[in-house]
Coordinates of C-alpha atoms and ligand atoms in Angstrom, one line a residue:
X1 CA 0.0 0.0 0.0
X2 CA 1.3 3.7 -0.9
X3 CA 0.2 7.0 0.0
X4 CA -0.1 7.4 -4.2
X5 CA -2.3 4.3 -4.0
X6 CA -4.6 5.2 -1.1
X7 CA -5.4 8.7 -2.8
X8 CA -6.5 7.4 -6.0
X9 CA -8.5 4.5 -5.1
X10 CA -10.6 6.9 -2.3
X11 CA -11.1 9.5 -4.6
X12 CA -14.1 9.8 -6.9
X13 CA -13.0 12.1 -9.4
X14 CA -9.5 11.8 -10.1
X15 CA -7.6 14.0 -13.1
X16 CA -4.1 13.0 -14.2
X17 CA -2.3 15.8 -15.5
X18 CA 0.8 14.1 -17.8
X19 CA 3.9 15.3 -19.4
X20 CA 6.9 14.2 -21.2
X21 CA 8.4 12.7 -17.9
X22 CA 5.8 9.9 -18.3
X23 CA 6.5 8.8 -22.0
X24 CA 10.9 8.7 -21.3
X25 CA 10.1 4.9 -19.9
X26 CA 9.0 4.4 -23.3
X27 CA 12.0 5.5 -25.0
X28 CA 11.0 9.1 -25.8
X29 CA 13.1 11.8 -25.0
X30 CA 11.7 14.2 -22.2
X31 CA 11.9 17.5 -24.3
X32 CA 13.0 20.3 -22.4
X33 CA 15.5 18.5 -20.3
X34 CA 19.4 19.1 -21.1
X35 CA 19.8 15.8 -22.3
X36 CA 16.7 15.9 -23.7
X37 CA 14.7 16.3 -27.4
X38 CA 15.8 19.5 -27.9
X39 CA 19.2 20.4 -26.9
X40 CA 21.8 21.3 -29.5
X41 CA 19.2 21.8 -31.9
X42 CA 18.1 25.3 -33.9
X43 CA 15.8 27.2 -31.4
X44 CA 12.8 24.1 -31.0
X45 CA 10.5 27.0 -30.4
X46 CA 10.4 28.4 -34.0
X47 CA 11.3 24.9 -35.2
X48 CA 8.0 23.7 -33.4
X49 CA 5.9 27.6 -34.6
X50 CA 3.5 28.3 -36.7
X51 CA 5.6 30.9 -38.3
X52 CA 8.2 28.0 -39.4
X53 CA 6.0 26.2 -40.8
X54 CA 4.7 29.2 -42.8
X55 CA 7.9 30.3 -43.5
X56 CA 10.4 27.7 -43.8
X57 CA 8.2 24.2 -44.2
X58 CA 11.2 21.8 -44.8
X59 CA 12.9 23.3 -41.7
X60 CA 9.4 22.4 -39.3
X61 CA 9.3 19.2 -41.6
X62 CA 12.8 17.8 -40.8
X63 CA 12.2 18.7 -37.3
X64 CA 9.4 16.9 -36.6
X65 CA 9.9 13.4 -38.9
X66 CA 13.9 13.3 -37.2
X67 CA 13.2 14.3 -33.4
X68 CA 9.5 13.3 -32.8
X69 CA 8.2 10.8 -34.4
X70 CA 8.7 6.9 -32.5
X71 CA 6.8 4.5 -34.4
X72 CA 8.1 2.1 -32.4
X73 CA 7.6 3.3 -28.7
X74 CA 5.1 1.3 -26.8
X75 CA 3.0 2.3 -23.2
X76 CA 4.5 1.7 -20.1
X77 CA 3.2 1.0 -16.7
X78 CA 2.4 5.1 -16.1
X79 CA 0.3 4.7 -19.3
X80 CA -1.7 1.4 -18.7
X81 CA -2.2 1.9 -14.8
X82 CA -4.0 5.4 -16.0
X83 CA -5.8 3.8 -18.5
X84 CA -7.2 1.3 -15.8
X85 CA -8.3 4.0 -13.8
X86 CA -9.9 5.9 -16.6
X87 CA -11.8 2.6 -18.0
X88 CA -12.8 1.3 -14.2
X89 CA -13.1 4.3 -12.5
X90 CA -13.9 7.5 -14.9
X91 CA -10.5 8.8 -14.6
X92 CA -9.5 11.7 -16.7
X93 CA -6.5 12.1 -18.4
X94 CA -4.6 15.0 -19.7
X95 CA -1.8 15.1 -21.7
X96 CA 0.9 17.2 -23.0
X97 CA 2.1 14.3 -25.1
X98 CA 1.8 14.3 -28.6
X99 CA 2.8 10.8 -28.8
X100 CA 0.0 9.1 -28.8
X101 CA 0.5 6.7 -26.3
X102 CA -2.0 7.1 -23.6
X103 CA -4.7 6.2 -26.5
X104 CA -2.3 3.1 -27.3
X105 CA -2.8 2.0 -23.7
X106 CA -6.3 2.0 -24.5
X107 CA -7.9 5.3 -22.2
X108 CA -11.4 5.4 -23.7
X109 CA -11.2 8.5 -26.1
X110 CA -13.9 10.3 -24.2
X111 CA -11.4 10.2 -20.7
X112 CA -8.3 11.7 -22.9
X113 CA -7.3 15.6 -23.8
X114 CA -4.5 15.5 -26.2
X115 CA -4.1 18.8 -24.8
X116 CA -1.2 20.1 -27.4
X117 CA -2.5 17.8 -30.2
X118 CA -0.9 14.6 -31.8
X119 CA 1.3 14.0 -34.0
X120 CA -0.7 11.1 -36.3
X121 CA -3.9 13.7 -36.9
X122 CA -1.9 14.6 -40.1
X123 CA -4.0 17.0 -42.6
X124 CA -3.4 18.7 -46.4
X125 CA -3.1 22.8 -45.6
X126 CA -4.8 23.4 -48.7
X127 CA -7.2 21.2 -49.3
X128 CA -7.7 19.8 -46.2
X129 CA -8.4 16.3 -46.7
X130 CA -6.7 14.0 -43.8
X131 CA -3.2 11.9 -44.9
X132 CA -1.4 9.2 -42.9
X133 CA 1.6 10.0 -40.5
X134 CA 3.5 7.1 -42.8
X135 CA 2.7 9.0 -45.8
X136 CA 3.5 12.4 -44.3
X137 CA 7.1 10.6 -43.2
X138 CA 7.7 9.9 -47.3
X139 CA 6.4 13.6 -48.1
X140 CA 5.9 16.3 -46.8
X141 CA 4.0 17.0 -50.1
X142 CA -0.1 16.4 -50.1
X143 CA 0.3 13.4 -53.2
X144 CA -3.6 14.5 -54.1
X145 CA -2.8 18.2 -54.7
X146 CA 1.1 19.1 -53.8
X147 CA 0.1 21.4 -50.6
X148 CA 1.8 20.9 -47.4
X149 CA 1.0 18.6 -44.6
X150 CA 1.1 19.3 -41.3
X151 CA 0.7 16.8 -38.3
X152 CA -2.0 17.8 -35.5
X153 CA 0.0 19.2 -32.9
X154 CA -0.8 22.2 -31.5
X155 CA 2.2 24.5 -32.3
X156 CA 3.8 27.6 -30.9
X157 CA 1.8 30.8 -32.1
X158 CA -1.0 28.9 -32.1
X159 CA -4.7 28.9 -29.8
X160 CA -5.2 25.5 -27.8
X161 CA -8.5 23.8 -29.4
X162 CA -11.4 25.0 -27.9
X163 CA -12.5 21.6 -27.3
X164 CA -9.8 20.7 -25.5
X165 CA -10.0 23.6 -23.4
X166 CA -13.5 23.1 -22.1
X167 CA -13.4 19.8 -22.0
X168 CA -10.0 19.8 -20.0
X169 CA -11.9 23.0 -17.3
X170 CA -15.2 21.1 -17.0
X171 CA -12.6 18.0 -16.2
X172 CA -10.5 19.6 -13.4
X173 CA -13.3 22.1 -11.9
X174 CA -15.2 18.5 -10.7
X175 CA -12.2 16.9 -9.5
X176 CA -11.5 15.6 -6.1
X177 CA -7.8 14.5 -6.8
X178 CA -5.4 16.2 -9.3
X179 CA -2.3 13.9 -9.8
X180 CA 0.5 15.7 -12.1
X181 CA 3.0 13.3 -13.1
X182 CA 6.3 14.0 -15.4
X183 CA 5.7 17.6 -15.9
X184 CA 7.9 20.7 -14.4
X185 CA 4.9 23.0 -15.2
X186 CA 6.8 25.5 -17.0
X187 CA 4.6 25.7 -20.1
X188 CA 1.3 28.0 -20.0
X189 CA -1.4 27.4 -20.6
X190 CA -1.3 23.9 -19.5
X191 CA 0.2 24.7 -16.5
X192 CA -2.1 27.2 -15.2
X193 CA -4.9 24.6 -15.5
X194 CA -4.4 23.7 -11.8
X195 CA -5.8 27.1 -11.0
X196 CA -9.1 26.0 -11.8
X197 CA -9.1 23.0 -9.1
X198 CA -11.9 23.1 -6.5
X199 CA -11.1 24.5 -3.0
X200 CA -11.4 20.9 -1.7
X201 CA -9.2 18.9 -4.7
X202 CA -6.0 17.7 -3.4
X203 CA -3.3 18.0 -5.7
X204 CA -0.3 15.4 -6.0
X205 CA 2.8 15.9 -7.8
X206 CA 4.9 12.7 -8.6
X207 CA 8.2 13.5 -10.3
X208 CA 11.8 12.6 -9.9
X209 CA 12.4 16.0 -9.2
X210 CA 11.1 18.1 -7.0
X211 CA 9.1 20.4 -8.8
X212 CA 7.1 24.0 -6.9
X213 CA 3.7 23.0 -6.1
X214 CA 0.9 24.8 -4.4
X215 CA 1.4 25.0 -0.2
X216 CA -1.2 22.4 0.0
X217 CA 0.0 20.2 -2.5
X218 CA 1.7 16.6 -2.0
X219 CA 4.7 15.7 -3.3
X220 CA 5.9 12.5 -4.0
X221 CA 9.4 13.0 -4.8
X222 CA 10.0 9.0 -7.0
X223 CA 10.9 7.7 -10.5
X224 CA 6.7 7.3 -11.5
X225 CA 7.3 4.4 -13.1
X226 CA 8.2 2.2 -10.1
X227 CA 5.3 4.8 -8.1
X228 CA 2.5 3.3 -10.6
X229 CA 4.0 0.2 -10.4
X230 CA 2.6 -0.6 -6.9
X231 CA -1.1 1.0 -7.8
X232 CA -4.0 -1.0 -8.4
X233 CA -8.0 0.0 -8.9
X234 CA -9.3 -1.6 -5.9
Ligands
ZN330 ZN1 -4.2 18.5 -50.5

């Protein structure tokens, strides 16, 4: 039995809030991190910005196919524990990830915000008719009517979907339990979320790290993956 354990299996509303810290037992790089997806590349935020891909498409394209895309990577036991939850118990889950692999765990689509998008949602910019990410990997080049394809993440310059937004407010508002696990919190908006919490939500952080959490906060300070290892829907 763990404190982590306990919390989840009392509460009746529980909301995991997940970054890139969940997906590096998986074998994807935790971006932002010195070791991490971006270091010693061209400034990832314009790489990763609207503006880039307006501007300079093959620059956004090469970007994306060489440093995010993992074809290969498969859930781990963050990702299917969460799912559990979210299939037994209503759980919500949202996600920073673009990598897909929350829904590869198999969390019901209705449970899951892709809050910044995913990267397989791949679409034509001019005509707008939907392409695969395996034929956006051989071209970048829409083979139906030579626009540019872009991938559905959410990218810098540009609004959160609406959708996501409610859906992810209307998620945390009714939540008795917040548990953040493998994000720092630095990026807004997704970070500010947590300011929508009920007075009575308790909030848990789970992170390697010590990361700054509100006074009334709890913070479990261990690698998640052996945390979520000992939890179980009860
Ligand atoms: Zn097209």
């Amino acid at each position: 039995m763990t404190e982590l354990n306990d919390l989840l299996n009392q509460a009746k509303h529980v909301v995991f809030m997940t970054g890139a810290g969940v997906s590096t037992a998986s074998g994807i790089p935790d971006y932002r991190s010195k070791n991490g997806l971006y270091a010693g590349q061209e400034a990832p935020e314009y790489l990763l910005s609207a503006q880039c891909l307006q501007r300079e498409p093959q620059k956004h394209y090469d970007f994306v196919t060489k440093s995010m895309i993992y074809p290969d990577a498969v859930p781990n036991v963050i990702h299917e524990k969460m799912a559990e939850f979210a299939q037994k118990k209503g759980a919500m889950i949202i996600t920073q990830n673009i990598d897909g692999l929350h829904s590869k765990a198999g969390t019901p689509a209705e449970k899951l915000v892709e809050f910044h998008g995913n990267l397989t949602n791949v679409y034509c910019q001019k005509c707008g008719q939907t392409a695969t990410l395996a034929e956006y990997q051989q071209d970048m080049h829409h083979k139906g009517c030579g626009g540019i394809l872009r991938t559905g993440i959410v990218l810098y310059g540009e609004p959160i979907n609406e959708d996501n937004l409610r859906r992810s407010l209307a998620a945390i508002e009714s939540a008795d339990l917040l548990v953040v696990v493998g994000t720092s919190f630095v990026v807004y908006p997704f970070a500010g979320l947590i300011s929508y919490r009920s007075l009575h939500a308790k909030l848990v952080a789970v992170n390697k790290q010590r990361i700054s959490i509100p006074e009334n906060g709890v913070m479990i300070q261990n690698d998640a993956t052996k945390e979520f290892s000992s939890v179980n829907v009860e």
